[in-house]
């Protein structure tokens, strides 16, 4: 296997981008990444999108995007793993270069969610249509059931859930690409509209448009384009049952721990070696459970950790310095790539006001559905 | 006319038919073609026990368009007496009376309406006992 590096990044602002189409936001992000990386050619493209068909009625996304990038006839493939589509696209690009098949690959992600589709119904397709959604459960509803079980089993509190949102909005306020750059108080979160008890509106990531793209390159070739390649030291993926109810424990996310074990092994490191991480905080409870599954905190202690500031920007292990899905926004297919972009900015020391001190190794954890798929990447500054 | 997609699930939704692996006895609802536990492909048909315990739940306040007229309604994960778990709405109860550990029983109910004709679609909901 060849060593692989990230050598360039580009993204649109996340938010309600009513004046731009699905293809235009993707092309904007991709062109920025190409320019940023200074590469002279691209061998192939992977695009992550969860549900362009339901959101805007467009499938065959690989073809649309290569055409509008003016890059025919290079190969382009759409990759889908629900909310982990971006991470899955990045992993395919990584594998294609690691295998020696290609030298330079663009991995991107995109979603256009504000064009009028029933977002609740579209997002719910990431769960089991016949045995969860049919019976009236929504996507926030699934995470709400995880939250209630976690509170019941470990004593996690409503305030601890809210602390995740407060922290991520604070980080996001320093991210120029974030959808919400406003801070929120604990009280505002606790008083926001109830969506699915115990989760309130400010526990949920927003509906967003956005695109993100990165350029991956073999480490050998990377030196032609940059003095500062960021090495991909682990790429791991795992799966779990599609229905939440089929899992032995409703408070663990086994796909996350399984992918983490593989990732740490590939990188030859322990959880304590990670300096900072982007976690898939589609809902506040998700970040708490994920930090436990990644081995940063003991099972059941994730809530207390947020409250104690251990995951804050200057804490023991900063989580979601970008603002996370909660504040940065969650254009589903773009999220996994935007996490890689945050890692890249931190590891190259270009994260501005939200720069993590001594950021040398970062982890990105991207998750699909209620945790049926998980993709983890670890990047290192060399 | 009911859709083939709906008709296919009738044995499960109306009659709670599940598959039991004849090698390791694990029960699957809905039935499967291969047992994730022991990889056996041999199953016998059984009917689920209708009684169980509520493991966790939520109250849906914002639903998809299809369920928007039903809110607020409670949905939970139930472990039936035979160990099978499923997701179902909780019917015939005030949403603030629902709690983890409640004893429940599955009953036959209308779940939603399909297509522009508003065809009634049925299945199981849980009631507190
Ligand atoms: Zn078996």
Coordinates of N, CA, C and O in Angstrom, one line a residue, chain A residues 116-118 120-121 128-138 140-142 144-149 152 193-199 241-250, chain B residues 5-6 8-9 12-14 29-32 55-67 73 75-78 85-89 98 100-101 111-112 121-124:
Chain A
X116 N -36.9 22.5 -1.0 CA -38.4 22.2 -0.8 C -38.8 20.8 -0.6 O -40.0 20.6 -0.4
X117 N -37.9 19.9 -0.5 CA -38.3 18.5 -0.3 C -38.7 18.3 1.2 O -38.3 19.2 2.0
X118 N -39.4 17.3 1.5 CA -39.7 17.0 2.9 C -38.5 16.4 3.6 O -38.1 15.2 3.4
X120 N -37.6 15.9 6.7 CA -37.7 14.9 7.8 C -37.9 13.5 7.1 O -37.2 12.5 7.5
X121 N -38.7 13.4 6.1 CA -39.0 12.2 5.4 C -37.7 11.7 4.6 O -37.4 10.5 4.7
X128 N -34.5 2.2 8.8 CA -35.3 1.1 8.2 C -36.7 1.6 7.8 O -37.5 1.9 8.7
X129 N -36.9 1.7 6.5 CA -38.2 2.2 6.1 C -39.4 1.3 6.5 O -40.4 1.9 6.9
X130 N -39.2 0.0 6.5 CA -40.4 -0.9 6.8 C -40.6 -1.1 8.3 O -41.7 -1.3 8.7
X131 N -39.6 -1.1 9.1 CA -39.7 -1.4 10.5 C -39.4 -0.3 11.5 O -39.5 -0.6 12.7
X132 N -38.9 0.8 11.0 CA -38.8 2.0 11.9 C -39.7 3.1 11.4 O -40.6 3.5 12.1
X133 N -39.4 3.6 10.2 CA -40.0 4.8 9.7 C -41.5 4.5 9.5 O -42.4 5.4 9.7
X134 N -41.9 3.3 9.0 CA -43.3 3.0 8.7 C -44.1 3.3 10.0 O -45.3 3.7 9.9
X135 N -43.5 3.0 11.1 CA -44.3 3.1 12.4 C -44.2 4.5 13.0 O -44.7 4.7 14.1
X136 N -43.6 5.5 12.3 CA -43.8 6.9 12.7 C -42.5 7.4 13.4 O -42.6 8.6 13.8
X137 N -41.4 6.7 13.4 CA -40.3 7.2 14.1 C -39.5 8.2 13.1 O -39.5 7.9 11.9
X138 N -39.0 9.3 13.6 CA -38.2 10.2 12.8 C -36.7 10.0 13.1 O -36.4 9.3 14.1
X140 N -34.6 12.4 14.3 CA -34.4 12.9 15.7 C -35.0 12.0 16.7 O -34.4 11.8 17.8
X141 N -36.1 11.3 16.4 CA -36.7 10.4 17.3 C -35.8 9.2 17.7 O -35.8 8.8 18.8
X142 N -35.0 8.7 16.7 CA -34.1 7.6 17.0 C -33.0 8.0 18.0 O -32.7 7.3 19.0
X144 N -33.2 10.5 20.0 CA -33.9 10.8 21.3 C -34.0 9.6 22.1 O -33.9 9.6 23.3
X145 N -34.3 8.4 21.5 CA -34.4 7.2 22.2 C -33.0 6.7 22.8 O -33.0 6.2 23.8
X146 N -32.0 7.0 22.0 CA -30.6 6.8 22.5 C -30.4 7.7 23.7 O -29.9 7.2 24.8
X147 N -30.7 8.9 23.6 CA -30.5 9.9 24.7 C -31.2 9.5 25.9 O -30.7 9.5 27.0
X148 N -32.5 9.1 25.8 CA -33.3 8.7 27.0 C -32.7 7.5 27.7 O -32.6 7.4 28.9
X149 N -32.2 6.5 26.8 CA -31.6 5.3 27.4 C -30.3 5.7 28.1 O -30.0 5.1 29.2
X152 N -31.0 7.3 31.4 CA -31.6 6.3 32.3 C -30.5 5.4 32.8 O -30.4 5.2 34.0
X193 N -37.5 24.8 21.3 CA -38.7 23.9 21.0 C -38.4 22.5 21.1 O -37.3 22.0 20.6
X194 N -39.2 21.7 21.7 CA -39.1 20.3 21.8 C -39.3 19.6 20.4 O -40.3 19.9 19.8
X195 N -38.4 18.8 20.0 CA -38.6 18.1 18.7 C -39.0 16.7 18.9 O -40.0 16.2 18.4
X196 N -38.2 16.0 19.7 CA -38.5 14.6 20.1 C -37.9 14.4 21.5 O -36.7 14.3 21.6
X197 N -38.7 14.4 22.5 CA -38.2 14.4 23.9 C -37.2 13.3 24.1 O -37.4 12.2 23.7
X198 N -36.1 13.6 24.7 CA -35.7 14.8 25.4 C -34.9 15.8 24.5 O -34.4 16.8 25.0
X199 N -34.9 15.6 23.2 CA -34.1 16.4 22.3 C -34.9 17.7 21.8 O -36.0 17.5 21.4
X241 N -26.3 -3.0 12.8 CA -27.7 -3.3 12.3 C -28.3 -2.0 11.8 O -28.1 -0.9 12.4
X242 N -29.2 -2.1 10.8 CA -29.8 -0.9 10.3 C -30.8 -0.4 11.3 O -31.0 0.8 11.4
X243 N -31.5 -1.2 12.0 CA -32.5 -0.8 13.0 C -31.8 -0.6 14.4 O -31.0 -1.4 14.8
X244 N -32.1 0.5 15.0 CA -31.6 0.8 16.4 C -32.1 -0.3 17.3 O -31.3 -0.8 18.2
X245 N -33.3 -0.8 17.2 CA -33.9 -1.7 18.2 C -33.2 -3.1 18.2 O -33.3 -3.8 19.1
X246 N -32.5 -3.4 17.1 CA -31.9 -4.7 17.0 C -30.6 -4.8 17.8 O -30.0 -5.9 17.9
X247 N -30.1 -3.7 18.3 CA -28.8 -3.7 18.9 C -28.9 -4.1 20.4 O -29.8 -3.7 21.1
X248 N -27.9 -4.9 20.8 CA -27.8 -5.4 22.1 C -27.9 -4.3 23.1 O -28.6 -4.4 24.1
X249 N -27.2 -3.2 22.9 CA -27.2 -2.1 23.8 C -27.7 -0.8 23.0 O -27.2 -0.6 21.9
X250 N -28.6 -0.1 23.6 CA -29.1 1.1 22.9 C -28.3 2.3 23.3 O -28.6 3.4 22.8
Chain B
X5 N -45.5 -3.6 -2.3 CA -44.6 -3.4 -1.2 C -45.3 -3.5 0.1 O -44.8 -4.0 1.1
X6 N -46.5 -3.0 0.2 CA -47.3 -3.1 1.4 C -47.7 -4.5 1.7 O -47.6 -5.0 2.8
X8 N -46.5 -7.3 0.9 CA -45.4 -8.2 1.3 C -45.2 -8.2 2.8 O -44.8 -9.2 3.3
X9 N -45.5 -7.1 3.4 CA -45.2 -7.0 4.9 C -46.4 -7.4 5.7 O -46.3 -7.4 7.0
X12 N -46.1 -9.9 8.7 CA -45.4 -9.3 9.9 C -46.3 -8.3 10.6 O -46.5 -8.3 11.8
X13 N -46.8 -7.4 9.8 CA -47.6 -6.2 10.4 C -48.9 -6.7 11.0 O -49.4 -6.1 12.0
X14 N -49.6 -7.6 10.4 CA -50.9 -8.0 10.8 C -50.8 -9.2 11.8 O -51.6 -9.3 12.8
X29 N -37.3 -10.8 13.4 CA -38.5 -10.1 13.0 C -38.1 -8.8 12.3 O -37.5 -8.0 13.0
X30 N -38.3 -8.7 11.0 CA -39.0 -9.7 10.1 C -38.0 -10.9 9.9 O -36.8 -10.8 10.2
X31 N -38.6 -11.9 9.3 CA -37.8 -13.1 9.0 C -36.6 -12.8 8.0 O -36.7 -11.8 7.3
X32 N -35.6 -13.6 8.1 CA -34.4 -13.3 7.2 C -34.1 -14.6 6.5 O -34.6 -15.7 6.8
X55 N -38.2 -0.4 26.5 CA -36.8 -0.1 26.9 C -36.4 1.3 26.8 O -35.6 1.8 27.6
X56 N -37.0 2.0 25.8 CA -36.7 3.5 25.7 C -37.8 4.1 24.9 O -38.6 3.3 24.2
X57 N -38.0 5.3 24.9 CA -39.1 5.9 24.1 C -38.8 7.4 23.8 O -37.9 8.0 24.4
X58 N -39.6 8.0 22.9 CA -39.5 9.4 22.7 C -40.9 9.9 22.4 O -41.8 9.1 22.1
X59 N -41.1 11.2 22.5 CA -42.4 11.8 22.0 C -42.1 12.6 20.8 O -41.4 13.6 20.9
X60 N -42.7 12.2 19.7 CA -42.4 12.9 18.4 C -43.3 14.2 18.4 O -44.5 14.1 18.5
X61 N -42.7 15.3 18.4 CA -43.4 16.6 18.4 C -43.4 17.2 17.0 O -44.2 18.0 16.6
X62 N -42.3 16.9 16.2 CA -42.2 17.3 14.8 C -42.2 16.0 13.9 O -41.2 15.3 14.0
X63 N -43.2 15.8 13.2 CA -43.2 14.5 12.4 C -43.0 14.8 10.9 O -42.9 16.0 10.5
X64 N -42.9 13.8 10.1 CA -42.8 14.0 8.6 C -44.3 14.3 8.2 O -45.2 14.2 9.0
X65 N -44.4 14.8 7.0 CA -45.8 15.2 6.5 C -46.8 14.2 6.8 O -47.9 14.5 7.2
X66 N -46.4 12.9 6.6 CA -47.4 11.8 6.7 C -47.9 11.7 8.1 O -49.1 11.3 8.3
X67 N -47.1 12.0 9.1 CA -47.5 11.9 10.5 C -47.8 13.2 11.2 O -48.0 13.3 12.4
X73 N -47.0 12.2 19.5 CA -47.3 10.8 19.8 C -46.0 10.2 20.3 O -44.9 10.6 20.0
X75 N -43.3 7.0 20.6 CA -42.7 5.9 19.9 C -41.7 5.3 20.9 O -41.0 6.0 21.5
X76 N -41.7 3.9 20.9 CA -40.7 3.3 21.8 C -40.1 2.1 21.2 O -40.5 1.6 20.2
X77 N -39.0 1.6 21.9 CA -38.4 0.3 21.5 C -38.9 -0.7 22.6 O -38.7 -0.4 23.8
X78 N -39.5 -1.8 22.2 CA -40.1 -2.7 23.1 C -39.3 -4.1 23.0 O -39.0 -4.5 21.9
X85 N -36.9 -7.5 19.8 CA -37.1 -6.1 20.0 C -37.7 -5.5 18.7 O -37.3 -5.9 17.6
X86 N -38.6 -4.5 18.9 CA -39.1 -3.8 17.7 C -39.5 -2.4 18.1 O -39.5 -2.0 19.3
X87 N -39.7 -1.5 17.1 CA -40.1 -0.1 17.3 C -41.6 0.0 17.0 O -42.1 -0.5 16.0
X88 N -42.3 0.6 17.9 CA -43.8 0.8 17.7 C -44.2 2.1 18.4 O -43.6 2.6 19.4
X89 N -45.4 2.6 17.9 CA -46.0 3.7 18.6 C -46.7 3.2 19.8 O -47.1 2.1 19.9
X98 N -46.0 7.7 29.8 CA -45.1 6.7 29.3 C -43.8 6.7 30.1 O -43.3 7.8 30.3
X100 N -39.9 4.4 30.9 CA -39.1 3.2 30.7 C -39.5 2.1 31.7 O -39.7 2.4 32.9
X101 N -39.5 0.9 31.2 CA -39.9 -0.3 32.1 C -41.3 -0.6 32.1 O -41.8 -1.6 32.7
X111 N -51.9 2.5 11.0 CA -50.6 3.2 11.2 C -50.5 4.5 10.4 O -50.2 5.5 10.9
X112 N -50.9 4.4 9.1 CA -50.8 5.6 8.3 C -51.6 5.4 7.0 O -52.3 4.4 6.8
X121 N -53.3 2.0 6.0 CA -52.2 1.0 6.2 C -52.2 0.6 7.6 O -52.2 1.5 8.5
X122 N -52.1 -0.7 7.9 CA -52.3 -1.2 9.3 C -51.0 -1.8 9.8 O -50.0 -2.0 9.1
X123 N -51.0 -2.1 11.1 CA -49.9 -2.8 11.7 C -50.0 -2.8 13.2 O -51.2 -2.8 13.7
X124 N -48.9 -2.9 13.9 CA -49.0 -3.0 15.4 C -48.6 -1.7 16.0 O -47.8 -1.0 15.6

